[in-house]
GROMACS .gro file of C-alpha atoms in nm:
model
  177
    1UNK     CA    1  -0.602   1.684  -0.515
    2UNK     CA    2  -0.827   1.659  -0.257
    3UNK     CA    3  -0.600   1.697   0.036
    4UNK     CA    4  -0.263   1.704   0.109
    5UNK     CA    5  -0.025   1.550  -0.114
    6UNK     CA    6   0.073   1.264   0.234
    7UNK     CA    7  -0.342   1.301   0.344
    8UNK     CA    8  -0.446   1.040   0.013
    9UNK     CA    9  -0.196   0.780   0.066
   10UNK     CA   10  -0.172   0.727   0.440
   11UNK     CA   11  -0.671   0.660   0.436
   12UNK     CA   12  -0.515   0.459   0.072
   13UNK     CA   13  -0.256   0.194   0.298
   14UNK     CA   14  -0.545   0.225   0.605
   15UNK     CA   15  -0.840   0.129   0.363
   16UNK     CA   16  -0.584  -0.105   0.168
   17UNK     CA   17  -0.480  -0.287   0.506
   18UNK     CA   18  -0.824  -0.285   0.641
   19UNK     CA   19  -0.983  -0.434   0.289
   20UNK     CA   20  -0.681  -0.717   0.268
   21UNK     CA   21  -0.859  -0.874   0.611
   22UNK     CA   22  -1.188  -0.936   0.408
   23UNK     CA   23  -1.193  -1.234   0.143
   24UNK     CA   24  -0.971  -1.315  -0.004
   25UNK     CA   25  -0.705  -1.253   0.287
   26UNK     CA   26  -0.424  -1.057   0.193
   27UNK     CA   27  -0.214  -1.015   0.454
   28UNK     CA   28  -0.151  -1.292   0.635
   29UNK     CA   29   0.224  -1.363   0.524
   30UNK     CA   30   0.529  -1.153   0.648
   31UNK     CA   31   0.622  -1.128   0.260
   32UNK     CA   32   0.270  -1.018   0.174
   33UNK     CA   33   0.384  -0.709   0.484
   34UNK     CA   34   0.671  -0.587   0.243
   35UNK     CA   35   0.452  -0.596  -0.077
   36UNK     CA   36   0.206  -0.340   0.168
   37UNK     CA   37   0.554  -0.148   0.254
   38UNK     CA   38   0.716  -0.086  -0.045
   39UNK     CA   39   0.312  -0.063  -0.267
   40UNK     CA   40   0.183   0.208   0.026
   41UNK     CA   41   0.577   0.401  -0.014
   42UNK     CA   42   0.659   0.390   0.335
   43UNK     CA   43   0.981   0.448   0.423
   44UNK     CA   44   0.962   0.401   0.838
   45UNK     CA   45   1.113   0.149   0.955
   46UNK     CA   46   1.039  -0.182   0.902
   47UNK     CA   47   1.099  -0.524   1.071
   48UNK     CA   48   0.932  -0.762   0.766
   49UNK     CA   49   0.937  -1.042   1.056
   50UNK     CA   50   0.655  -1.267   1.197
   51UNK     CA   51   0.547  -1.003   1.563
   52UNK     CA   52   0.555  -0.696   1.333
   53UNK     CA   53   0.308  -0.882   1.119
   54UNK     CA   54   0.078  -0.965   1.393
   55UNK     CA   55   0.079  -0.646   1.547
   56UNK     CA   56  -0.097  -0.479   1.202
   57UNK     CA   57  -0.339  -0.715   1.218
   58UNK     CA   58  -0.385  -0.710   1.509
   59UNK     CA   59  -0.422  -0.230   1.382
   60UNK     CA   60  -0.646  -0.325   1.126
   61UNK     CA   61  -0.963  -0.395   1.373
   62UNK     CA   62  -0.895  -0.057   1.583
   63UNK     CA   63  -0.839   0.141   1.125
   64UNK     CA   64  -1.213   0.020   1.078
   65UNK     CA   65  -1.370   0.094   1.375
   66UNK     CA   66  -1.148   0.417   1.299
   67UNK     CA   67  -1.255   0.463   0.968
   68UNK     CA   68  -1.596   0.426   0.911
   69UNK     CA   69  -1.678   0.649   1.232
   70UNK     CA   70  -1.868   0.914   1.240
   71UNK     CA   71  -1.721   1.220   1.278
   72UNK     CA   72  -1.762   1.240   1.645
   73UNK     CA   73  -1.654   0.935   1.732
   74UNK     CA   74  -1.390   0.938   1.534
   75UNK     CA   75  -1.259   1.303   1.654
   76UNK     CA   76  -1.232   1.071   1.978
   77UNK     CA   77  -1.034   0.837   1.845
   78UNK     CA   78  -0.863   1.006   1.680
   79UNK     CA   79  -0.714   1.233   1.979
   80UNK     CA   80  -0.703   0.830   2.157
   81UNK     CA   81  -0.509   0.720   1.887
   82UNK     CA   82  -0.216   0.994   1.870
   83UNK     CA   83  -0.201   0.915   2.248
   84UNK     CA   84  -0.135   0.569   2.214
   85UNK     CA   85   0.094   0.644   1.967
   86UNK     CA   86   0.284   0.946   2.205
   87UNK     CA   87   0.260   1.127   1.859
   88UNK     CA   88   0.427   1.426   1.868
   89UNK     CA   89   0.356   1.585   1.430
   90UNK     CA   90   0.664   1.706   1.302
   91UNK     CA   91   0.782   1.829   0.962
   92UNK     CA   92   1.007   1.638   0.721
   93UNK     CA   93   1.129   1.618   0.401
   94UNK     CA   94   1.303   1.306   0.288
   95UNK     CA   95   1.367   1.117  -0.117
   96UNK     CA   96   1.098   1.335  -0.321
   97UNK     CA   97   0.905   1.361  -0.104
   98UNK     CA   98   0.807   1.777   0.024
   99UNK     CA   99   0.705   1.879   0.351
  100UNK     CA  100   0.506   1.671   0.545
  101UNK     CA  101   0.425   1.563   0.918
  102UNK     CA  102   0.557   1.242   1.063
  103UNK     CA  103   0.411   1.228   1.457
  104UNK     CA  104   0.617   0.896   1.564
  105UNK     CA  105   1.004   0.903   1.572
  106UNK     CA  106   1.101   0.691   1.226
  107UNK     CA  107   1.207   0.389   1.465
  108UNK     CA  108   0.918   0.315   1.586
  109UNK     CA  109   0.776   0.012   1.486
  110UNK     CA  110   0.524   0.061   1.168
  111UNK     CA  111   0.297  -0.080   1.283
  112UNK     CA  112   0.265   0.220   1.528
  113UNK     CA  113   0.339   0.388   1.245
  114UNK     CA  114  -0.006   0.345   1.079
  115UNK     CA  115  -0.153   0.396   1.312
  116UNK     CA  116  -0.016   0.803   1.371
  117UNK     CA  117  -0.028   0.845   0.997
  118UNK     CA  118  -0.394   0.721   0.940
  119UNK     CA  119  -0.525   0.904   1.221
  120UNK     CA  120  -0.434   1.247   1.078
  121UNK     CA  121  -0.536   1.120   0.818
  122UNK     CA  122  -0.854   1.150   0.910
  123UNK     CA  123  -0.750   1.423   1.142
  124UNK     CA  124  -0.781   1.618   0.774
  125UNK     CA  125  -1.159   1.396   0.695
  126UNK     CA  126  -1.228   1.624   0.976
  127UNK     CA  127  -1.181   1.916   1.024
  128UNK     CA  128  -1.284   1.938   0.629
  129UNK     CA  129  -1.590   1.771   0.698
  130UNK     CA  130  -1.551   1.503   0.463
  131UNK     CA  131  -1.583   1.171   0.636
  132UNK     CA  132  -1.821   1.128   0.394
  133UNK     CA  133  -1.511   1.040   0.177
  134UNK     CA  134  -1.521   0.660   0.349
  135UNK     CA  135  -1.784   0.491   0.317
  136UNK     CA  136  -1.839   0.039   0.295
  137UNK     CA  137  -1.870  -0.118  -0.034
  138UNK     CA  138  -2.247  -0.161  -0.152
  139UNK     CA  139  -2.253  -0.507  -0.277
  140UNK     CA  140  -2.501  -0.677   0.069
  141UNK     CA  141  -2.188  -0.996   0.064
  142UNK     CA  142  -1.913  -0.726   0.137
  143UNK     CA  143  -1.747  -0.535   0.406
  144UNK     CA  144  -1.534  -0.398   0.220
  145UNK     CA  145  -1.411  -0.021   0.348
  146UNK     CA  146  -1.445   0.228   0.014
  147UNK     CA  147  -1.236   0.584   0.015
  148UNK     CA  148  -1.393   0.750  -0.217
  149UNK     CA  149  -1.207   1.001  -0.392
  150UNK     CA  150  -1.420   1.088  -0.687
  151UNK     CA  151  -1.519   1.476  -0.769
  152UNK     CA  152  -1.890   1.339  -0.750
  153UNK     CA  153  -1.881   1.074  -0.451
  154UNK     CA  154  -2.011   0.829  -0.682
  155UNK     CA  155  -1.821   0.526  -0.582
  156UNK     CA  156  -2.022   0.296  -0.410
  157UNK     CA  157  -1.776  -0.040  -0.390
  158UNK     CA  158  -1.455  -0.205  -0.239
  159UNK     CA  159  -1.347  -0.264  -0.622
  160UNK     CA  160  -1.383  -0.379  -0.917
  161UNK     CA  161  -1.403  -0.775  -0.827
  162UNK     CA  162  -1.743  -0.622  -0.658
  163UNK     CA  163  -1.838  -0.375  -0.865
  164UNK     CA  164  -1.860  -0.641  -1.132
  165UNK     CA  165  -2.067  -0.875  -0.931
  166UNK     CA  166  -2.302  -0.656  -0.912
  167UNK     CA  167  -2.313  -0.529  -1.298
  168UNK     CA  168  -2.344  -0.911  -1.352
  169UNK     CA  169  -2.635  -1.002  -1.105
  170UNK     CA  170  -2.837  -0.760  -1.288
  171UNK     CA  171  -2.762  -0.864  -1.632
  172UNK     CA  172  -2.884  -1.146  -1.452
  173UNK     CA  173  -3.220  -1.037  -1.337
  174UNK     CA  174  -3.302  -0.799  -1.599
  175UNK     CA  175  -3.203  -1.079  -1.870
  176UNK     CA  176  -3.475  -1.327  -1.587
  177UNK     CA  177  -3.786  -0.986  -1.603
   0.00000   0.00000   0.00000
């Protein structure tokens, strides 16, 4: 683990959320939002309705901007996102999860939780000068984000689908040569 135990899951969730807007779109219904909530282990307020879905979808461009920003720009965006959420970080422990930070009240809207938790996770990247762990997929046909948590920083594709597509293209190019 490179970061605190709550940083990595929040970064993974944010990248998954941003990538859900790329083809094939995977966050289209309230049921999709339920699946996202469950898959990423959220324990905060979740209404599961169309209004919440719209609020989370509206957050995606802002998260993309944050996750693709340079370090200085990301710092300003983190500060703005935390201020917009009226974040007051506090230590909490629940279930089997040890002490970690929550930045807004448990009953705050789900989109506010996502924004503030992502901002705190990116703050960890900024403080440790690890913003290079975030990039855009190298597949020219894709705009998905990549979170590279590998030791040797070798991850270049957002998904196995993109990696396989590149491998098949390279194979076909070799056959033609």
